[in-house]
JSON list of C-alpha atoms and ligand atoms in Angstrom, two decimals:
[
{"chain": "A", "resi": 405, "resn": "GLN", "atom": "CA", "xyz": [94.40, 51.20, 77.84]},
{"chain": "A", "resi": 406, "resn": "SER", "atom": "CA", "xyz": [96.86, 53.76, 76.58]},
{"chain": "A", "resi": 407, "resn": "LEU", "atom": "CA", "xyz": [97.92, 54.75, 73.14]},
{"chain": "A", "resi": 408, "resn": "GLY", "atom": "CA", "xyz": [100.80, 56.66, 74.63]},
{"chain": "A", "resi": 409, "resn": "GLY", "atom": "CA", "xyz": [102.25, 53.75, 76.56]},
{"chain": "A", "resi": 410, "resn": "GLU", "atom": "CA", "xyz": [102.11, 55.58, 79.89]},
{"chain": "A", "resi": 411, "resn": "GLY", "atom": "CA", "xyz": [99.91, 52.94, 81.52]},
{"chain": "A", "resi": 412, "resn": "CYS", "atom": "CA", "xyz": [96.48, 53.44, 82.97]},
{"chain": "A", "resi": 413, "resn": "SER", "atom": "CA", "xyz": [97.20, 55.67, 85.92]},
{"chain": "A", "resi": 414, "resn": "LEU", "atom": "CA", "xyz": [97.17, 59.40, 85.34]},
{"chain": "A", "resi": 415, "resn": "LEU", "atom": "CA", "xyz": [97.67, 60.10, 89.03]},
{"chain": "A", "resi": 416, "resn": "PRO", "atom": "CA", "xyz": [101.37, 61.00, 88.78]},
{"chain": "A", "resi": 417, "resn": "HIS", "atom": "CA", "xyz": [100.56, 63.61, 86.14]},
{"chain": "A", "resi": 418, "resn": "GLY", "atom": "CA", "xyz": [99.43, 67.16, 86.87]},
{"chain": "A", "resi": 419, "resn": "HIS", "atom": "CA", "xyz": [98.78, 67.69, 83.17]},
{"chain": "A", "resi": 420, "resn": "PHE", "atom": "CA", "xyz": [97.27, 65.05, 80.89]},
{"chain": "A", "resi": 421, "resn": "TRP", "atom": "CA", "xyz": [94.68, 64.23, 78.21]},
{"chain": "A", "resi": 422, "resn": "ILE", "atom": "CA", "xyz": [91.78, 61.79, 78.17]},
{"chain": "A", "resi": 423, "resn": "ALA", "atom": "CA", "xyz": [90.04, 60.89, 74.93]},
{"chain": "A", "resi": 424, "resn": "SER", "atom": "CA", "xyz": [87.24, 58.74, 73.61]},
{"chain": "A", "resi": 425, "resn": "GLN", "atom": "CA", "xyz": [84.96, 58.35, 70.61]},
{"chain": "A", "resi": 426, "resn": "ARG", "atom": "CA", "xyz": [82.04, 59.48, 72.78]},
{"chain": "A", "resi": 427, "resn": "VAL", "atom": "CA", "xyz": [82.79, 62.62, 74.76]},
{"chain": "A", "resi": 428, "resn": "VAL", "atom": "CA", "xyz": [79.72, 64.50, 76.01]},
{"chain": "A", "resi": 429, "resn": "ALA", "atom": "CA", "xyz": [80.72, 68.15, 75.64]},
{"chain": "A", "resi": 430, "resn": "LEU", "atom": "CA", "xyz": [79.95, 71.33, 73.74]},
{"chain": "A", "resi": 431, "resn": "GLY", "atom": "CA", "xyz": [76.37, 70.22, 73.11]},
{"chain": "A", "resi": 432, "resn": "ARG", "atom": "CA", "xyz": [77.21, 66.98, 71.34]},
{"chain": "A", "resi": 433, "resn": "VAL", "atom": "CA", "xyz": [78.46, 63.42, 71.78]},
{"chain": "A", "resi": 434, "resn": "GLY", "atom": "CA", "xyz": [81.46, 62.58, 69.65]},
{"chain": "A", "resi": 435, "resn": "PRO", "atom": "CA", "xyz": [85.20, 62.08, 69.42]},
{"chain": "A", "resi": 436, "resn": "ALA", "atom": "CA", "xyz": [87.18, 64.51, 71.53]},
{"chain": "A", "resi": 437, "resn": "ALA", "atom": "CA", "xyz": [90.15, 64.85, 73.82]},
{"chain": "A", "resi": 438, "resn": "VAL", "atom": "CA", "xyz": [89.94, 66.62, 77.15]},
{"chain": "A", "resi": 439, "resn": "GLU", "atom": "CA", "xyz": [93.00, 68.39, 78.53]},
{"chain": "A", "resi": 440, "resn": "VAL", "atom": "CA", "xyz": [93.25, 68.36, 82.33]},
{"chain": "A", "resi": 441, "resn": "LYS", "atom": "CA", "xyz": [95.71, 70.71, 84.01]},
{"chain": "A", "resi": 442, "resn": "GLU", "atom": "CA", "xyz": [96.21, 70.78, 87.79]},
{"chain": "A", "resi": 443, "resn": "GLY", "atom": "CA", "xyz": [92.81, 69.23, 88.38]},
{"chain": "A", "resi": 444, "resn": "LEU", "atom": "CA", "xyz": [90.83, 71.50, 86.04]},
{"chain": "A", "resi": 445, "resn": "ILE", "atom": "CA", "xyz": [89.61, 71.05, 82.46]},
{"chain": "A", "resi": 446, "resn": "ASN", "atom": "CA", "xyz": [91.81, 73.38, 80.43]},
{"chain": "A", "resi": 447, "resn": "ALA", "atom": "CA", "xyz": [90.64, 72.60, 76.90]},
{"chain": "A", "resi": 448, "resn": "ILE", "atom": "CA", "xyz": [88.45, 70.25, 74.87]},
{"chain": "A", "resi": 449, "resn": "ALA", "atom": "CA", "xyz": [89.69, 69.36, 71.40]},
{"chain": "A", "resi": 450, "resn": "VAL", "atom": "CA", "xyz": [87.27, 67.97, 68.83]},
{"chain": "A", "resi": 451, "resn": "GLY", "atom": "CA", "xyz": [88.15, 66.86, 65.35]},
{"chain": "A", "resi": 452, "resn": "ASP", "atom": "CA", "xyz": [90.47, 64.27, 63.86]},
{"chain": "A", "resi": 453, "resn": "TYR", "atom": "CA", "xyz": [90.63, 61.46, 66.40]},
{"chain": "A", "resi": 454, "resn": "ARG", "atom": "CA", "xyz": [94.02, 60.26, 65.16]},
{"chain": "A", "resi": 455, "resn": "SER", "atom": "CA", "xyz": [95.62, 63.61, 65.93]},
{"chain": "A", "resi": 456, "resn": "PHE", "atom": "CA", "xyz": [94.79, 63.21, 69.62]},
{"chain": "A", "resi": 457, "resn": "VAL", "atom": "CA", "xyz": [97.35, 60.45, 70.07]},
{"chain": "A", "resi": 458, "resn": "LEU", "atom": "CA", "xyz": [100.08, 63.02, 69.59]},
{"chain": "A", "resi": 459, "resn": "ARG", "atom": "CA", "xyz": [99.17, 64.59, 72.90]},
{"chain": "A", "resi": 460, "resn": "ARG", "atom": "CA", "xyz": [101.01, 63.24, 75.94]},
{"chain": "A", "resi": 461, "resn": "PRO", "atom": "CA", "xyz": [100.29, 61.76, 78.35]},
{"chain": "A", "resi": 462, "resn": "LEU", "atom": "CA", "xyz": [96.95, 60.51, 77.04]},
{"chain": "A", "resi": 463, "resn": "VAL", "atom": "CA", "xyz": [94.58, 57.72, 78.00]},
{"chain": "A", "resi": 464, "resn": "ASP", "atom": "CA", "xyz": [92.28, 56.63, 75.20]},
{"chain": "A", "resi": 465, "resn": "TYR", "atom": "CA", "xyz": [89.02, 55.22, 76.55]},
{"chain": "A", "resi": 466, "resn": "GLY", "atom": "CA", "xyz": [87.87, 54.02, 73.11]},
{"chain": "A", "resi": 467, "resn": "ASP", "atom": "CA", "xyz": [84.06, 53.72, 72.94]},
{"chain": "A", "resi": 468, "resn": "ALA", "atom": "CA", "xyz": [83.52, 54.42, 76.63]},
{"chain": "A", "resi": 469, "resn": "VAL", "atom": "CA", "xyz": [81.60, 57.61, 77.41]},
{"chain": "A", "resi": 470, "resn": "ILE", "atom": "CA", "xyz": [83.44, 60.56, 78.97]},
{"chain": "A", "resi": 471, "resn": "MET", "atom": "CA", "xyz": [80.98, 63.00, 80.52]},
{"chain": "A", "resi": 472, "resn": "PRO", "atom": "CA", "xyz": [80.52, 65.37, 83.45]},
{"chain": "A", "resi": 473, "resn": "GLY", "atom": "CA", "xyz": [79.70, 63.47, 86.65]},
{"chain": "A", "resi": 474, "resn": "LEU", "atom": "CA", "xyz": [75.94, 63.42, 87.28]},
{"chain": "A", "resi": 475, "resn": "ILE", "atom": "CA", "xyz": [74.32, 64.53, 90.53]},
{"chain": "A", "resi": 476, "resn": "ASP", "atom": "CA", "xyz": [71.34, 62.54, 91.81]},
{"chain": "A", "resi": 477, "resn": "VAL", "atom": "CA", "xyz": [69.58, 64.57, 94.51]},
{"chain": "A", "resi": 478, "resn": "HIS", "atom": "CA", "xyz": [66.96, 61.90, 95.25]},
{"chain": "A", "resi": 479, "resn": "ALA", "atom": "CA", "xyz": [68.62, 58.74, 96.53]},
{"chain": "A", "resi": 480, "resn": "HIS", "atom": "CA", "xyz": [67.61, 56.43, 99.38]},
{"chain": "A", "resi": 481, "resn": "LEU", "atom": "CA", "xyz": [70.69, 54.91, 101.01]},
{"chain": "A", "resi": 482, "resn": "ASP", "atom": "CA", "xyz": [68.88, 53.14, 103.79]},
{"chain": "A", "resi": 483, "resn": "GLU", "atom": "CA", "xyz": [71.62, 52.70, 106.37]},
{"chain": "A", "resi": 484, "resn": "PRO", "atom": "CA", "xyz": [71.40, 52.39, 109.29]},
{"chain": "A", "resi": 485, "resn": "GLY", "atom": "CA", "xyz": [68.42, 50.12, 109.67]},
{"chain": "A", "resi": 486, "resn": "ARG", "atom": "CA", "xyz": [67.44, 48.89, 106.21]},
{"chain": "A", "resi": 487, "resn": "ALA", "atom": "CA", "xyz": [70.69, 48.08, 104.42]},
{"chain": "A", "resi": 488, "resn": "GLU", "atom": "CA", "xyz": [68.90, 45.09, 102.85]},
{"chain": "A", "resi": 489, "resn": "TRP", "atom": "CA", "xyz": [66.92, 47.65, 100.76]},
{"chain": "A", "resi": 490, "resn": "GLU", "atom": "CA", "xyz": [70.03, 49.63, 99.84]},
{"chain": "A", "resi": 491, "resn": "GLY", "atom": "CA", "xyz": [73.23, 50.58, 101.63]},
{"chain": "A", "resi": 492, "resn": "PHE", "atom": "CA", "xyz": [76.04, 53.11, 101.29]},
{"chain": "A", "resi": 493, "resn": "SER", "atom": "CA", "xyz": [78.44, 50.65, 99.72]},
{"chain": "A", "resi": 494, "resn": "THR", "atom": "CA", "xyz": [76.05, 49.12, 97.15]},
{"chain": "A", "resi": 495, "resn": "GLY", "atom": "CA", "xyz": [74.26, 52.39, 96.38]},
{"chain": "A", "resi": 496, "resn": "THR", "atom": "CA", "xyz": [77.37, 54.48, 95.83]},
{"chain": "A", "resi": 497, "resn": "ARG", "atom": "CA", "xyz": [79.09, 51.74, 93.78]},
{"chain": "A", "resi": 498, "resn": "ALA", "atom": "CA", "xyz": [76.04, 51.50, 91.52]},
{"chain": "A", "resi": 499, "resn": "ALA", "atom": "CA", "xyz": [76.07, 55.30, 91.20]},
{"chain": "A", "resi": 500, "resn": "ALA", "atom": "CA", "xyz": [79.72, 55.34, 90.19]},
{"chain": "A", "resi": 501, "resn": "ALA", "atom": "CA", "xyz": [79.11, 52.61, 87.61]},
{"chain": "A", "resi": 502, "resn": "GLY", "atom": "CA", "xyz": [76.34, 54.74, 86.09]},
{"chain": "A", "resi": 503, "resn": "GLY", "atom": "CA", "xyz": [78.35, 57.96, 85.86]},
{"chain": "A", "resi": 504, "resn": "ILE", "atom": "CA", "xyz": [76.92, 59.59, 88.98]},
{"chain": "A", "resi": 505, "resn": "THR", "atom": "CA", "xyz": [79.55, 61.28, 91.15]},
{"chain": "A", "resi": 506, "resn": "THR", "atom": "CA", "xyz": [77.30, 62.82, 93.82]},
{"chain": "A", "resi": 507, "resn": "LEU", "atom": "CA", "xyz": [74.24, 61.44, 95.63]},
{"chain": "A", "resi": 508, "resn": "VAL", "atom": "CA", "xyz": [72.04, 63.30, 98.08]},
{"chain": "A", "resi": 509, "resn": "ASP", "atom": "CA", "xyz": [70.38, 60.94, 100.53]},
{"chain": "A", "resi": 510, "resn": "MET", "atom": "CA", "xyz": [66.68, 61.20, 101.44]},
{"chain": "A", "resi": 511, "resn": "PRO", "atom": "CA", "xyz": [65.88, 61.40, 105.17]},
{"chain": "A", "resi": 512, "resn": "LEU", "atom": "CA", "xyz": [63.54, 58.41, 105.24]},
{"chain": "A", "resi": 513, "resn": "ASN", "atom": "CA", "xyz": [63.74, 54.62, 104.73]},
{"chain": "A", "resi": 514, "resn": "SER", "atom": "CA", "xyz": [66.74, 54.24, 106.98]},
{"chain": "A", "resi": 515, "resn": "PHE", "atom": "CA", "xyz": [65.95, 53.65, 110.63]},
{"chain": "A", "resi": 516, "resn": "PRO", "atom": "CA", "xyz": [65.87, 55.97, 112.42]},
{"chain": "A", "resi": 517, "resn": "SER", "atom": "CA", "xyz": [64.84, 58.68, 109.94]},
{"chain": "A", "resi": 518, "resn": "THR", "atom": "CA", "xyz": [67.19, 61.69, 109.61]},
{"chain": "A", "resi": 519, "resn": "VAL", "atom": "CA", "xyz": [65.18, 64.25, 111.59]},
{"chain": "A", "resi": 520, "resn": "SER", "atom": "CA", "xyz": [67.65, 65.53, 114.21]},
{"chain": "A", "resi": 521, "resn": "GLU", "atom": "CA", "xyz": [71.32, 66.27, 114.75]},
{"chain": "A", "resi": 522, "resn": "GLU", "atom": "CA", "xyz": [71.63, 62.91, 116.55]},
{"chain": "A", "resi": 523, "resn": "THR", "atom": "CA", "xyz": [70.05, 60.83, 113.78]},
{"chain": "A", "resi": 524, "resn": "LEU", "atom": "CA", "xyz": [72.15, 62.63, 111.14]},
{"chain": "A", "resi": 525, "resn": "LYS", "atom": "CA", "xyz": [75.23, 61.60, 113.11]},
{"chain": "A", "resi": 526, "resn": "LEU", "atom": "CA", "xyz": [74.06, 57.95, 112.97]},
{"chain": "A", "resi": 527, "resn": "LYS", "atom": "CA", "xyz": [73.84, 58.29, 109.18]},
{"chain": "A", "resi": 528, "resn": "VAL", "atom": "CA", "xyz": [77.29, 59.81, 108.87]},
{"chain": "A", "resi": 529, "resn": "ASP", "atom": "CA", "xyz": [78.77, 57.12, 111.13]},
{"chain": "A", "resi": 530, "resn": "ALA", "atom": "CA", "xyz": [77.09, 54.39, 109.06]},
{"chain": "A", "resi": 531, "resn": "ALA", "atom": "CA", "xyz": [78.53, 55.89, 105.86]},
{"chain": "A", "resi": 532, "resn": "ARG", "atom": "CA", "xyz": [82.13, 55.96, 107.03]},
{"chain": "A", "resi": 533, "resn": "ASP", "atom": "CA", "xyz": [84.55, 54.03, 104.78]},
{"chain": "A", "resi": 534, "resn": "LYS", "atom": "CA", "xyz": [81.70, 52.87, 102.51]},
{"chain": "A", "resi": 535, "resn": "LEU", "atom": "CA", "xyz": [81.48, 55.71, 99.98]},
{"chain": "A", "resi": 536, "resn": "TYR", "atom": "CA", "xyz": [82.55, 55.45, 96.32]},
{"chain": "A", "resi": 537, "resn": "VAL", "atom": "CA", "xyz": [81.07, 58.83, 95.32]},
{"chain": "A", "resi": 538, "resn": "ASP", "atom": "CA", "xyz": [80.34, 62.11, 97.14]},
{"chain": "A", "resi": 539, "resn": "VAL", "atom": "CA", "xyz": [77.27, 61.99, 99.37]},
{"chain": "A", "resi": 540, "resn": "GLY", "atom": "CA", "xyz": [75.20, 64.78, 100.94]},
{"chain": "A", "resi": 541, "resn": "PHE", "atom": "CA", "xyz": [72.16, 64.50, 103.20]},
{"chain": "A", "resi": 542, "resn": "TRP", "atom": "CA", "xyz": [68.64, 65.93, 103.31]},
{"chain": "A", "resi": 543, "resn": "GLY", "atom": "CA", "xyz": [66.96, 66.18, 106.72]},
{"chain": "A", "resi": 544, "resn": "GLY", "atom": "CA", "xyz": [63.31, 65.53, 107.48]},
{"chain": "A", "resi": 545, "resn": "LEU", "atom": "CA", "xyz": [60.72, 68.17, 108.41]},
{"chain": "A", "resi": 546, "resn": "VAL", "atom": "CA", "xyz": [58.29, 66.31, 110.69]},
{"chain": "A", "resi": 547, "resn": "PRO", "atom": "CA", "xyz": [55.80, 67.46, 113.37]},
{"chain": "A", "resi": 548, "resn": "GLU", "atom": "CA", "xyz": [58.33, 66.70, 116.11]},
{"chain": "A", "resi": 549, "resn": "ASN", "atom": "CA", "xyz": [60.86, 69.29, 114.89]},
{"chain": "A", "resi": 550, "resn": "ALA", "atom": "CA", "xyz": [58.74, 71.64, 112.75]},
{"chain": "A", "resi": 551, "resn": "LEU", "atom": "CA", "xyz": [57.34, 73.68, 115.65]},
{"chain": "A", "resi": 552, "resn": "ASN", "atom": "CA", "xyz": [60.68, 73.65, 117.48]},
{"chain": "A", "resi": 553, "resn": "PRO", "atom": "CA", "xyz": [63.09, 76.07, 115.72]},
{"chain": "A", "resi": 554, "resn": "SER", "atom": "CA", "xyz": [66.09, 75.18, 117.91]},
{"chain": "A", "resi": 555, "resn": "LYS", "atom": "CA", "xyz": [65.76, 71.48, 116.98]},
{"chain": "A", "resi": 556, "resn": "LEU", "atom": "CA", "xyz": [65.51, 72.39, 113.30]},
{"chain": "A", "resi": 557, "resn": "GLU", "atom": "CA", "xyz": [68.47, 74.74, 113.56]},
{"chain": "A", "resi": 558, "resn": "SER", "atom": "CA", "xyz": [70.65, 72.08, 115.16]},
{"chain": "A", "resi": 559, "resn": "LEU", "atom": "CA", "xyz": [69.78, 69.72, 112.27]},
{"chain": "A", "resi": 560, "resn": "LEU", "atom": "CA", "xyz": [70.61, 72.44, 109.72]},
{"chain": "A", "resi": 561, "resn": "ASN", "atom": "CA", "xyz": [73.79, 73.44, 111.57]},
{"chain": "A", "resi": 562, "resn": "ALA", "atom": "CA", "xyz": [74.85, 69.78, 111.53]},
{"chain": "A", "resi": 563, "resn": "GLY", "atom": "CA", "xyz": [75.00, 70.02, 107.74]},
{"chain": "A", "resi": 564, "resn": "VAL", "atom": "CA", "xyz": [71.83, 68.83, 105.99]},
{"chain": "A", "resi": 565, "resn": "LEU", "atom": "CA", "xyz": [71.44, 70.54, 102.61]},
{"chain": "A", "resi": 566, "resn": "GLY", "atom": "CA", "xyz": [67.72, 71.23, 103.09]},
{"chain": "A", "resi": 567, "resn": "LEU", "atom": "CA", "xyz": [64.59, 69.52, 104.37]},
{"chain": "A", "resi": 568, "resn": "LYS", "atom": "CA", "xyz": [61.99, 67.10, 103.01]},
{"chain": "A", "resi": 569, "resn": "SER", "atom": "CA", "xyz": [58.41, 66.74, 104.18]},
{"chain": "A", "resi": 570, "resn": "PHE", "atom": "CA", "xyz": [55.28, 64.80, 103.24]},
{"chain": "A", "resi": 571, "resn": "MET", "atom": "CA", "xyz": [51.72, 66.13, 102.83]},
{"chain": "A", "resi": 572, "resn": "CYS", "atom": "CA", "xyz": [50.38, 62.56, 102.97]},
{"chain": "A", "resi": 573, "resn": "PRO", "atom": "CA", "xyz": [51.46, 59.48, 104.96]},
{"chain": "A", "resi": 574, "resn": "SER", "atom": "CA", "xyz": [55.03, 58.61, 103.92]},
{"chain": "A", "resi": 575, "resn": "GLY", "atom": "CA", "xyz": [54.66, 54.89, 104.58]},
{"chain": "A", "resi": 576, "resn": "ILE", "atom": "CA", "xyz": [57.44, 55.08, 107.18]},
{"chain": "A", "resi": 577, "resn": "ASN", "atom": "CA", "xyz": [56.24, 55.12, 110.80]},
{"chain": "A", "resi": 578, "resn": "ASP", "atom": "CA", "xyz": [58.92, 57.42, 112.21]},
{"chain": "A", "resi": 579, "resn": "PHE", "atom": "CA", "xyz": [58.46, 59.92, 109.35]},
{"chain": "A", "resi": 580, "resn": "PRO", "atom": "CA", "xyz": [54.98, 61.36, 109.95]},
{"chain": "A", "resi": 581, "resn": "MET", "atom": "CA", "xyz": [53.30, 63.76, 107.55]},
{"chain": "A", "resi": 582, "resn": "THR", "atom": "CA", "xyz": [53.29, 67.52, 108.05]},
{"chain": "A", "resi": 583, "resn": "ASN", "atom": "CA", "xyz": [50.26, 69.83, 108.03]},
{"chain": "A", "resi": 584, "resn": "SER", "atom": "CA", "xyz": [50.25, 73.42, 106.76]},
{"chain": "A", "resi": 585, "resn": "SER", "atom": "CA", "xyz": [51.34, 74.89, 110.14]},
{"chain": "A", "resi": 586, "resn": "HIS", "atom": "CA", "xyz": [54.40, 72.60, 110.23]},
{"chain": "A", "resi": 587, "resn": "ILE", "atom": "CA", "xyz": [55.36, 73.63, 106.72]},
{"chain": "A", "resi": 588, "resn": "GLU", "atom": "CA", "xyz": [54.87, 77.38, 107.41]},
{"chain": "A", "resi": 589, "resn": "GLU", "atom": "CA", "xyz": [56.93, 77.21, 110.60]},
{"chain": "A", "resi": 590, "resn": "GLY", "atom": "CA", "xyz": [59.65, 75.10, 108.99]},
{"chain": "A", "resi": 591, "resn": "LEU", "atom": "CA", "xyz": [59.95, 77.58, 106.12]},
{"chain": "A", "resi": 592, "resn": "VAL", "atom": "CA", "xyz": [60.64, 80.43, 108.55]},
{"chain": "A", "resi": 593, "resn": "THR", "atom": "CA", "xyz": [63.70, 78.59, 109.87]},
{"chain": "A", "resi": 594, "resn": "LEU", "atom": "CA", "xyz": [64.80, 77.37, 106.42]},
{"chain": "A", "resi": 595, "resn": "ALA", "atom": "CA", "xyz": [64.64, 80.92, 105.04]},
{"chain": "A", "resi": 596, "resn": "LYS", "atom": "CA", "xyz": [67.36, 82.00, 107.49]},
{"chain": "A", "resi": 597, "resn": "TYR", "atom": "CA", "xyz": [69.64, 79.33, 106.04]},
{"chain": "A", "resi": 598, "resn": "LYS", "atom": "CA", "xyz": [68.58, 79.85, 102.40]},
{"chain": "A", "resi": 599, "resn": "ARG", "atom": "CA", "xyz": [68.16, 76.08, 101.99]},
{"chain": "A", "resi": 600, "resn": "PRO", "atom": "CA", "xyz": [65.26, 74.43, 100.15]},
{"chain": "A", "resi": 601, "resn": "LEU", "atom": "CA", "xyz": [62.20, 72.55, 101.37]},
{"chain": "A", "resi": 602, "resn": "LEU", "atom": "CA", "xyz": [61.34, 69.54, 99.21]},
{"chain": "A", "resi": 603, "resn": "ILE", "atom": "CA", "xyz": [57.70, 68.56, 99.55]},
{"chain": "A", "resi": 604, "resn": "HIS", "atom": "CA", "xyz": [56.02, 65.32, 98.60]},
{"chain": "A", "resi": 605, "resn": "ALA", "atom": "CA", "xyz": [52.95, 67.35, 97.61]},
{"chain": "A", "resi": 606, "resn": "GLU", "atom": "CA", "xyz": [50.30, 64.65, 97.37]},
{"chain": "A", "resi": 607, "resn": "ARG", "atom": "CA", "xyz": [46.96, 65.10, 99.10]},
{"chain": "A", "resi": 608, "resn": "ILE", "atom": "CA", "xyz": [45.02, 61.96, 99.66]},
{"chain": "A", "resi": 609, "resn": "PRO", "atom": "CA", "xyz": [41.32, 62.90, 99.73]},
{"chain": "A", "resi": 610, "resn": "ASP", "atom": "CA", "xyz": [39.51, 62.14, 102.96]},
{"chain": "A", "resi": 611, "resn": "VAL", "atom": "CA", "xyz": [37.86, 58.78, 102.18]},
{"chain": "A", "resi": 612, "resn": "SER", "atom": "CA", "xyz": [34.97, 59.63, 104.52]},
{"chain": "A", "resi": 613, "resn": "SER", "atom": "CA", "xyz": [34.01, 62.61, 102.33]},
{"chain": "A", "resi": 614, "resn": "ASP", "atom": "CA", "xyz": [31.46, 61.71, 99.62]},
{"chain": "A", "resi": 615, "resn": "GLU", "atom": "CA", "xyz": [32.20, 64.93, 97.78]},
{"chain": "A", "resi": 616, "resn": "GLU", "atom": "CA", "xyz": [35.86, 64.02, 97.23]},
{"chain": "A", "resi": 617, "resn": "LEU", "atom": "CA", "xyz": [34.98, 60.49, 96.16]},
{"chain": "A", "resi": 618, "resn": "ASP", "atom": "CA", "xyz": [32.65, 61.78, 93.41]},
{"chain": "A", "resi": 619, "resn": "GLY", "atom": "CA", "xyz": [34.11, 61.61, 89.95]},
{"chain": "A", "resi": 620, "resn": "GLU", "atom": "CA", "xyz": [36.72, 59.41, 88.37]},
{"chain": "A", "resi": 621, "resn": "LEU", "atom": "CA", "xyz": [39.52, 59.57, 90.91]},
{"chain": "A", "resi": 622, "resn": "ASP", "atom": "CA", "xyz": [40.27, 56.57, 93.03]},
{"chain": "A", "resi": 623, "resn": "PRO", "atom": "CA", "xyz": [41.94, 58.12, 96.08]},
{"chain": "A", "resi": 624, "resn": "ARG", "atom": "CA", "xyz": [44.07, 55.01, 96.56]},
{"chain": "A", "resi": 625, "resn": "SER", "atom": "CA", "xyz": [45.58, 55.01, 93.08]},
{"chain": "B", "resi": 1018, "resn": "NAG", "atom": "C1", "xyz": [49.17, 70.89, 112.74]},
{"chain": "B", "resi": 1018, "resn": "NAG", "atom": "O1", "xyz": [49.51, 70.01, 113.79]},
{"chain": "B", "resi": 1018, "resn": "NAG", "atom": "C2", "xyz": [49.88, 70.67, 115.00]},
{"chain": "B", "resi": 1018, "resn": "NAG", "atom": "C3", "xyz": [50.30, 69.62, 115.99]},
{"chain": "B", "resi": 1018, "resn": "NAG", "atom": "O2", "xyz": [51.54, 69.07, 115.60]},
{"chain": "B", "resi": 1018, "resn": "NAG", "atom": "C4", "xyz": [48.71, 71.50, 115.52]},
{"chain": "B", "resi": 1018, "resn": "NAG", "atom": "O3", "xyz": [49.10, 72.22, 116.66]},
{"chain": "B", "resi": 1018, "resn": "NAG", "atom": "C5", "xyz": [48.27, 72.46, 114.41]},
{"chain": "B", "resi": 1018, "resn": "NAG", "atom": "O4", "xyz": [47.09, 73.14, 114.84]},
{"chain": "B", "resi": 1018, "resn": "NAG", "atom": "C6", "xyz": [47.99, 71.73, 113.11]},
{"chain": "B", "resi": 1018, "resn": "NAG", "atom": "N1", "xyz": [47.69, 72.70, 112.08]},
{"chain": "B", "resi": 1018, "resn": "NAG", "atom": "C7", "xyz": [46.70, 72.57, 111.20]},
{"chain": "B", "resi": 1018, "resn": "NAG", "atom": "C8", "xyz": [46.53, 73.64, 110.17]},
{"chain": "B", "resi": 1018, "resn": "NAG", "atom": "O5", "xyz": [45.94, 71.62, 111.22]}
]
């Protein structure tokens, strides 16, 4: 919809305005117009909504929300292997519909898990031509690569944004849990790259130990 009569597409314009009654900016949600110049936000005008229509070209989005694109760093896009749970096409379309412009994919739930340069390549190949938003990838820190710095480095060099590991069973057979030596060794390699380690930091008490079963906690809950 356009108050200015220029039609919906702003693509031919290097300089334009978008407006709505609900712009998320400057610490509030309310009427505003956003000026975009050569791909960058140049100004945000708040105030009398009717005055915005004087700016050209302008698309008025009415009640629809205009906001910065959100980044979801914990998404499971389970291709290849488990697209029936979620896939690149469905997951990134749903993200776009919800205002999310970047997803970062977790290294488990697809098959195989993203734990090597080769398995990251399978992910990237599976994603080709199916993305509606930007997507980045986490890699997995697992026993198989944790004590092998050259394997970890090839995964990091291939472009994962950081690593994820589990301190308890992950529920996925080809994503085994790490012990403290794996985590310490993995951190040495990660530190060289200045990329983060994300840890599912849940310890499930040893069910054979009476001491840990004492008290209120059900270790399975
Ligand atoms: C962790 O597991 C590795 C085998 O992958 C083993 O060599 C190491 O001793 C274990 N570390 C601890 C603290 O249990």
